[in-house]
Amino acid sequence: MAQPLLIIAAGGTGGHMFPAQALSEEMLRRGWRVKLSTDARGARYTGGFSHAVQIEQMSSATFARGGLLAKAAVPFRILGGVVSAGWKMLRDRPAAVIGFGGYPSIPALGAATVLRLPRAIHEQNGILGRVNRVFAKRVGLVACGTWPTDLPEGINGLHTGNPVRGAVLARAAAPYIVPGDYPMSIVVIGGSQGARVLSDTVPAAIAQLPEGMRQYLRVAHQARPEDHDRVVAAYGEAGIKADVQPFFSDIPKRIAEAQLVISRSGASSVADLSVIGRPSILIPYAAATGDHQTANARGLVAAGAAIMVPESKLTPATLASQIETIFMQPDAANRMARAALGVGKPNAAVELADLVETLAAKDISA
């Protein structure tokens, strides 16, 4: 019997690509063939995908960038991508197509809709993204990573959680070492957008901590290349050992070793924190569509696993106070770590894979 084919369509940010990668790992384990449909930007995030996953770059575009001429060309580029994706599907018919959001997912989902193939979407955030909102009524299944998710009227979503990569699962529920008078680690994750405010605020906040606390700290800070030198300098002036990089390929390991994580509340970051189980201070990205990062953070905050600081209220003094509060109360920090685990769904990839297989078996194509 021929191996069934799953086409995963995902956009060009880690928030879309990491759960897509996690699903691909699970489907490969089940004996499926997997193709990833993305664009040139998304292809930059494919380094963690198995070599068994075939990467197909499709033409797509967004109205959010470029001048008038570029915007006028968007429909034609998208149409070209849909036609190309459809032609490929006719030659190698997928058993199912699942989109993870972002404009690069349009060609594969559009072609699957035209060809009436079994299709689904997975929404990572608490509010549907623009592309997923368009396709929500045109697919057989809407899987939700965050619950509750704001869905269009008449659409019922299934809460699967956000699939996490094998590197995260390998550190699921890793033992937590509470803060104390010994080396402690803080991990700062800015995400692919809006990281500048963390580079502006976190080093200054840590510099305000008591000397007796600062002497034990080491920081791993993800910062944009253009912010690198000034962030390094700020930590140096505060006498803090800091590893500052634009991207950490070993972020699950660093989170597992941390006493505290300071982060944007992107869906993948929230999922990683809940599966590994770490206290966090979350600063939702204020410009996120529909304020979805605030929605993402609510589960951890409600569980007592995280402190949320709105960007409008973020100052070095406020952040320093929150860090000091957590580090001065090791028992409370330990409770936060356990509470994070209570929110986590480490089997999200398995649940989503089960739904994909059911969808393919029923051949839902209406």
Short mmCIF file of C-alpha atoms in Angstrom, two decimals:
data_model
loop_
_atom_site.label_atom_id
_atom_site.label_comp_id
_atom_site.label_asym_id
_atom_site.label_seq_id
_atom_site.Cartn_x
_atom_site.Cartn_y
_atom_site.Cartn_z
CA MET A 1 0.00 0.00 0.00
CA ALA A 2 1.37 3.41 -0.99
CA GLN A 3 2.30 5.81 1.80
CA PRO A 4 -0.36 8.51 2.26
CA LEU A 5 0.79 12.06 1.65
CA LEU A 6 0.17 15.02 3.95
CA ILE A 7 0.80 18.53 2.70
CA ILE A 8 1.51 21.01 5.47
CA ALA A 9 1.13 24.67 4.50
CA ALA A 10 2.72 27.21 6.83
CA GLY A 11 3.81 30.84 6.85
CA GLY A 12 7.16 32.42 7.37
CA THR A 13 7.48 32.85 11.13
CA GLY A 14 8.53 30.48 13.88
CA GLY A 15 5.04 30.74 15.35
CA HIS A 16 3.66 28.96 12.29
CA MET A 17 6.61 26.74 11.48
CA PHE A 18 7.40 25.17 14.87
CA PRO A 19 4.00 23.47 15.32
CA ALA A 20 4.09 22.51 11.65
CA GLN A 21 7.46 20.87 12.26
CA ALA A 22 6.07 19.03 15.28
CA LEU A 23 3.17 17.60 13.26
CA SER A 24 5.54 16.56 10.48
CA GLU A 25 7.64 14.60 13.00
CA GLU A 26 4.58 12.73 14.25
CA MET A 27 3.23 11.98 10.76
CA LEU A 28 6.60 10.63 9.64
CA ARG A 29 6.59 8.32 12.65
CA ARG A 30 3.22 7.02 11.46
CA GLY A 31 4.59 6.17 8.04
CA TRP A 32 3.19 9.13 6.09
CA ARG A 33 5.01 11.10 3.46
CA VAL A 34 5.10 14.80 4.26
CA LYS A 35 5.55 17.87 2.09
CA LEU A 36 5.87 21.41 3.42
CA SER A 37 4.38 24.14 1.26
CA THR A 38 5.78 27.58 2.10
CA ASP A 39 7.50 30.56 0.50
CA ALA A 40 11.08 31.80 0.47
CA ARG A 41 10.69 33.48 3.87
CA GLY A 42 9.25 30.34 5.43
CA ALA A 43 12.04 28.24 3.95
CA ARG A 44 14.44 30.00 6.33
CA TYR A 45 12.76 28.22 9.26
CA THR A 46 13.01 24.70 7.85
CA GLY A 47 16.40 23.81 9.33
CA GLY A 48 14.79 21.72 12.05
CA PHE A 49 12.60 19.71 9.70
CA SER A 50 13.54 16.12 8.90
CA HIS A 51 15.31 15.55 5.60
CA ALA A 52 12.39 13.24 4.81
CA VAL A 53 10.11 16.28 4.50
CA GLN A 54 10.03 17.64 0.95
CA ILE A 55 10.09 21.44 0.91
CA GLU A 56 8.08 23.11 -1.86
CA GLN A 57 8.34 26.87 -2.25
CA MET A 58 5.19 28.48 -3.64
CA SER A 59 4.49 31.97 -4.84
CA SER A 60 2.50 34.00 -2.32
CA ALA A 61 2.32 37.57 -1.08
CA THR A 62 0.78 39.87 1.50
CA PHE A 63 -0.94 43.24 1.22
CA ALA A 64 0.84 44.31 4.42
CA ARG A 65 4.18 45.11 2.76
CA GLY A 66 5.41 46.98 -0.28
CA GLY A 67 4.20 49.95 -2.32
CA LEU A 68 1.15 50.31 -4.53
CA LEU A 69 2.71 48.36 -7.40
CA ALA A 70 3.64 45.47 -5.12
CA LYS A 71 0.14 45.43 -3.61
CA ALA A 72 -1.43 45.42 -7.07
CA ALA A 73 0.59 42.32 -7.95
CA VAL A 74 -0.47 40.38 -4.85
CA PRO A 75 -3.62 38.72 -6.31
CA PHE A 76 -1.69 37.57 -9.38
CA ARG A 77 1.15 36.13 -7.31
CA ILE A 78 -1.30 34.28 -5.07
CA LEU A 79 -3.24 32.97 -8.07
CA GLY A 80 0.01 31.75 -9.59
CA GLY A 81 0.81 29.94 -6.37
CA VAL A 82 -2.64 28.30 -6.24
CA VAL A 83 -2.34 27.09 -9.84
CA SER A 84 1.15 25.72 -9.23
CA ALA A 85 0.08 23.99 -6.02
CA GLY A 86 -2.98 22.51 -7.74
CA TRP A 87 -0.90 21.14 -10.60
CA LYS A 88 1.46 19.45 -8.14
CA MET A 89 -1.48 17.96 -6.23
CA LEU A 90 -2.95 16.49 -9.41
CA ARG A 91 0.34 14.73 -10.07
CA ASP A 92 0.84 13.59 -6.45
CA ARG A 93 -2.54 13.58 -4.72
CA PRO A 94 -2.39 14.27 -0.97
CA ALA A 95 -4.58 12.36 1.45
CA ALA A 96 -4.98 15.61 3.41
CA VAL A 97 -3.82 19.23 3.46
CA ILE A 98 -3.45 21.22 6.68
CA GLY A 99 -2.63 24.91 6.96
CA PHE A 100 -0.97 26.57 9.93
CA GLY A 101 -1.66 30.15 8.91
CA GLY A 102 0.27 32.93 7.22
CA TYR A 103 0.03 34.08 3.62
CA PRO A 104 2.34 31.30 2.37
CA SER A 105 -0.36 28.78 3.33
CA ILE A 106 -2.83 30.24 0.79
CA PRO A 107 -1.61 28.38 -2.35
CA ALA A 108 -1.89 24.87 -0.89
CA LEU A 109 -5.17 25.53 0.94
CA GLY A 110 -6.60 27.33 -2.07
CA ALA A 111 -5.70 24.47 -4.39
CA ALA A 112 -7.07 21.89 -1.95
CA THR A 113 -10.35 23.83 -1.81
CA VAL A 114 -10.66 23.95 -5.61
CA LEU A 115 -9.82 20.24 -5.90
CA ARG A 116 -12.14 19.37 -2.97
CA LEU A 117 -9.43 17.51 -1.08
CA PRO A 118 -9.64 16.76 2.67
CA ARG A 119 -8.32 19.86 4.38
CA ALA A 120 -7.97 21.44 7.79
CA ILE A 121 -6.43 24.43 9.54
CA HIS A 122 -4.63 24.73 12.85
CA GLU A 123 -4.73 28.07 14.65
CA GLN A 124 -1.99 28.59 17.20
CA ASN A 125 -3.32 31.79 18.77
CA GLY A 126 -6.44 32.65 20.74
CA ILE A 127 -7.71 34.72 17.80
CA LEU A 128 -7.79 33.46 14.22
CA GLY A 129 -5.21 34.98 11.91
CA ARG A 130 -6.35 36.63 8.68
CA VAL A 131 -5.67 33.66 6.42
CA ASN A 132 -7.14 31.08 8.77
CA ARG A 133 -10.24 33.25 9.18
CA VAL A 134 -10.74 33.17 5.41
CA PHE A 135 -10.47 29.38 5.25
CA ALA A 136 -12.29 28.52 8.51
CA LYS A 137 -15.60 27.94 6.68
CA ARG A 138 -13.92 26.14 3.79
CA VAL A 139 -12.23 23.28 5.65
CA GLY A 140 -13.44 20.09 7.30
CA LEU A 141 -11.65 20.75 10.59
CA VAL A 142 -10.50 23.74 12.66
CA ALA A 143 -7.97 22.70 15.31
CA CYS A 144 -7.15 25.21 18.05
CA GLY A 145 -3.88 25.53 19.91
CA THR A 146 -5.15 28.04 22.49
CA TRP A 147 -8.45 27.68 24.30
CA PRO A 148 -10.81 29.31 24.06
CA THR A 149 -10.21 30.58 20.52
CA ASP A 150 -12.29 33.37 19.02
CA LEU A 151 -13.99 31.64 16.06
CA PRO A 152 -16.42 32.92 13.41
CA GLU A 153 -20.09 32.27 14.09
CA GLY A 154 -21.11 28.75 13.19
CA ILE A 155 -17.57 27.34 13.37
CA ASN A 156 -16.78 24.71 15.98
CA GLY A 157 -13.12 24.28 16.84
CA LEU A 158 -11.41 21.32 18.47
CA HIS A 159 -8.83 22.05 21.18
CA THR A 160 -5.71 20.07 20.36
CA GLY A 161 -3.15 22.39 21.92
CA ASN A 162 -0.08 23.60 20.08
CA PRO A 163 2.23 20.80 18.90
CA VAL A 164 5.77 21.18 20.20
CA ARG A 165 8.95 19.89 18.59
CA GLY A 166 10.76 16.77 19.69
CA ALA A 167 13.49 18.92 21.27
CA VAL A 168 10.83 20.39 23.58
CA LEU A 169 9.20 17.04 24.35
CA ALA A 170 12.62 15.66 25.28
CA ARG A 171 12.62 18.18 28.15
CA ALA A 172 8.96 17.90 29.13
CA ALA A 173 8.51 18.34 32.88
CA ALA A 174 12.27 18.69 33.38
CA PRO A 175 13.08 19.08 37.11
CA TYR A 176 12.99 22.72 38.19
CA ILE A 177 15.78 24.15 40.33
CA VAL A 178 14.29 26.95 42.40
CA PRO A 179 16.04 30.34 42.72
CA GLY A 180 18.72 30.50 45.39
CA ASP A 181 22.25 31.58 46.30
CA TYR A 182 23.87 29.81 43.38
CA PRO A 183 24.09 30.39 39.60
CA MET A 184 20.67 31.23 38.18
CA SER A 185 19.58 31.62 34.59
CA ILE A 186 17.13 34.02 32.95
CA VAL A 187 16.11 33.42 29.33
CA VAL A 188 14.79 36.38 27.32
CA ILE A 189 12.84 35.53 24.15
CA GLY A 190 11.77 38.38 21.92
CA GLY A 191 10.28 36.45 19.04
CA SER A 192 10.60 37.32 15.38
CA GLN A 193 8.72 40.63 15.78
CA GLY A 194 8.66 43.43 18.31
CA ALA A 195 11.77 42.34 20.22
CA ARG A 196 13.21 45.82 20.52
CA VAL A 197 11.21 46.77 23.61
CA LEU A 198 12.69 43.79 25.48
CA SER A 199 16.18 44.85 24.47
CA ASP A 200 15.37 48.35 25.73
CA THR A 201 13.90 47.20 29.03
CA VAL A 202 15.26 43.87 30.28
CA PRO A 203 18.97 44.76 30.67
CA ALA A 204 18.01 47.97 32.47
CA ALA A 205 15.64 46.04 34.75
CA ILE A 206 18.25 43.43 35.64
CA ALA A 207 20.73 46.20 36.37
CA GLN A 208 18.33 47.47 39.06
CA LEU A 209 18.27 44.15 40.94
CA PRO A 210 20.13 43.95 44.25
CA GLU A 211 23.83 43.23 43.92
CA GLY A 212 23.44 40.11 46.04
CA MET A 213 21.06 38.73 43.41
CA ARG A 214 22.86 40.01 40.32
CA GLN A 215 26.10 38.25 41.21
CA TYR A 216 24.46 34.86 40.62
CA LEU A 217 22.71 35.71 37.36
CA ARG A 218 23.50 34.67 33.83
CA VAL A 219 21.26 35.72 30.95
CA ALA A 220 20.51 34.27 27.52
CA HIS A 221 18.93 37.09 25.53
CA GLN A 222 17.50 36.75 22.02
CA ALA A 223 17.91 40.15 20.38
CA ARG A 224 17.73 41.53 16.87
CA PRO A 225 21.11 41.92 15.11
CA GLU A 226 20.73 45.70 15.10
CA ASP A 227 20.27 45.68 18.89
CA HIS A 228 23.08 43.22 19.67
CA ASP A 229 25.93 45.57 20.55
CA ARG A 230 23.96 47.87 22.82
CA VAL A 231 22.37 44.90 24.66
CA VAL A 232 25.79 43.34 25.22
CA ALA A 233 27.10 46.69 26.46
CA ALA A 234 24.16 47.16 28.84
CA TYR A 235 24.68 43.75 30.45
CA GLY A 236 28.43 44.38 30.62
CA GLU A 237 27.92 47.67 32.47
CA ALA A 238 25.70 45.84 34.97
CA GLY A 239 28.31 43.14 35.47
CA ILE A 240 25.98 40.43 34.15
CA LYS A 241 27.22 37.41 32.21
CA ALA A 242 25.06 37.42 29.09
CA ASP A 243 24.88 35.39 25.90
CA VAL A 244 23.17 37.61 23.33
CA GLN A 245 22.21 36.12 19.97
CA PRO A 246 19.58 36.79 17.29
CA PHE A 247 18.36 33.19 17.46
CA PHE A 248 19.00 30.28 19.83
CA SER A 249 18.83 26.92 18.09
CA ASP A 250 18.86 25.21 21.51
CA ILE A 251 16.09 27.24 23.14
CA PRO A 252 14.34 24.18 24.70
CA LYS A 253 17.56 23.30 26.54
CA ARG A 254 17.99 26.88 27.74
CA ILE A 255 14.39 27.07 28.97
CA ALA A 256 14.81 23.77 30.83
CA GLU A 257 17.89 25.15 32.62
CA ALA A 258 16.28 28.51 33.48
CA GLN A 259 14.86 29.73 36.76
CA LEU A 260 12.80 32.34 34.89
CA VAL A 261 11.78 33.10 31.30
CA ILE A 262 10.92 36.62 30.15
CA SER A 263 9.13 36.42 26.84
CA ARG A 264 6.63 37.64 24.35
CA SER A 265 3.53 35.47 24.50
CA GLY A 266 3.66 33.99 21.05
CA ALA A 267 1.76 30.70 20.85
CA SER A 268 4.85 28.53 20.42
CA SER A 269 6.66 30.21 23.33
CA VAL A 270 3.63 29.70 25.58
CA ALA A 271 3.40 26.04 24.52
CA ASP A 272 7.10 25.45 25.19
CA LEU A 273 6.84 27.03 28.65
CA SER A 274 3.83 24.91 29.58
CA VAL A 275 5.31 21.62 28.36
CA ILE A 276 8.72 22.15 30.00
CA GLY A 277 7.19 23.89 33.01
CA ARG A 278 8.87 27.19 33.88
CA PRO A 279 7.82 30.43 35.62
CA SER A 280 7.54 33.32 33.20
CA ILE A 281 6.96 37.01 32.85
CA LEU A 282 5.02 37.55 29.63
CA ILE A 283 4.93 40.82 27.71
CA PRO A 284 2.36 40.52 24.89
CA TYR A 285 3.33 42.19 21.62
CA ALA A 286 1.04 45.23 21.56
CA ALA A 287 0.84 45.36 17.75
CA ALA A 288 -0.17 41.70 17.33
CA THR A 289 -3.27 41.24 15.18
CA GLY A 290 -6.37 41.34 17.36
CA ASP A 291 -4.14 41.51 20.44
CA HIS A 292 -3.84 37.73 20.15
CA GLN A 293 -0.73 37.55 22.33
CA THR A 294 -2.73 38.76 25.31
CA ALA A 295 -5.23 35.96 24.61
CA ASN A 296 -2.34 33.49 24.40
CA ALA A 297 -1.01 34.49 27.82
CA ARG A 298 -4.29 34.20 29.71
CA GLY A 299 -4.12 30.45 30.32
CA LEU A 300 -0.72 30.59 32.05
CA VAL A 301 -1.68 33.73 33.98
CA ALA A 302 -4.99 32.27 35.16
CA ALA A 303 -3.18 29.12 36.32
CA GLY A 304 -0.72 31.16 38.37
CA ALA A 305 2.19 30.12 36.15
CA ALA A 306 3.00 33.52 34.69
CA ILE A 307 2.89 37.24 35.35
CA MET A 308 1.62 39.32 32.43
CA VAL A 309 2.90 42.87 31.98
CA PRO A 310 1.19 44.90 29.22
CA GLU A 311 3.70 46.63 26.97
CA SER A 312 2.12 50.00 27.83
CA LYS A 313 3.06 49.45 31.50
CA LEU A 314 6.49 47.94 30.95
CA THR A 315 9.31 49.88 32.60
CA PRO A 316 12.67 48.74 33.97
CA ALA A 317 11.47 49.42 37.51
CA THR A 318 8.25 47.43 37.07
CA LEU A 319 10.06 44.49 35.50
CA ALA A 320 12.82 44.54 38.14
CA SER A 321 10.18 44.38 40.86
CA GLN A 322 8.53 41.32 39.26
CA ILE A 323 11.85 39.52 38.80
CA GLU A 324 12.88 40.21 42.39
CA THR A 325 9.51 39.01 43.70
CA ILE A 326 9.88 35.66 41.93
CA PHE A 327 13.51 35.16 42.89
CA MET A 328 12.93 36.06 46.54
CA GLN A 329 10.15 33.46 46.88
CA PRO A 330 11.56 30.09 45.76
CA ASP A 331 8.49 28.16 46.93
CA ALA A 332 6.23 30.44 44.89
CA ALA A 333 8.53 30.06 41.87
CA ASN A 334 8.27 26.29 42.22
CA ARG A 335 4.46 26.53 42.33
CA MET A 336 4.55 28.61 39.13
CA ALA A 337 6.63 25.93 37.41
CA ARG A 338 4.18 23.21 38.46
CA ALA A 339 1.21 25.34 37.43
CA ALA A 340 2.72 25.78 33.95
CA LEU A 341 2.85 22.01 33.57
CA GLY A 342 -0.83 21.85 34.44
CA VAL A 343 -1.64 23.98 31.40
CA GLY A 344 0.60 22.09 28.98
CA LYS A 345 -0.58 19.65 26.31
CA PRO A 346 2.51 17.59 25.48
CA ASN A 347 0.42 15.23 23.35
CA ALA A 348 -0.86 18.00 21.06
CA ALA A 349 1.00 16.64 18.01
CA VAL A 350 -0.47 13.18 18.60
CA GLU A 351 -4.00 14.58 18.96
CA LEU A 352 -3.65 16.67 15.82
CA ALA A 353 -2.20 13.73 13.87
CA ASP A 354 -5.16 11.57 14.95
CA LEU A 355 -7.55 14.22 13.63
CA VAL A 356 -5.67 14.45 10.33
CA GLU A 357 -5.86 10.69 9.85
CA THR A 358 -9.58 10.70 10.66
CA LEU A 359 -10.13 13.55 8.22
CA ALA A 360 -8.27 11.72 5.48
CA ALA A 361 -10.15 8.48 6.13
CA LYS A 362 -13.54 10.21 5.91
CA ASP A 363 -12.43 12.23 2.88
CA ILE A 364 -14.29 15.30 4.07
CA SER A 365 -14.21 17.56 1.00
CA ALA A 366 -17.32 19.69 1.18
#
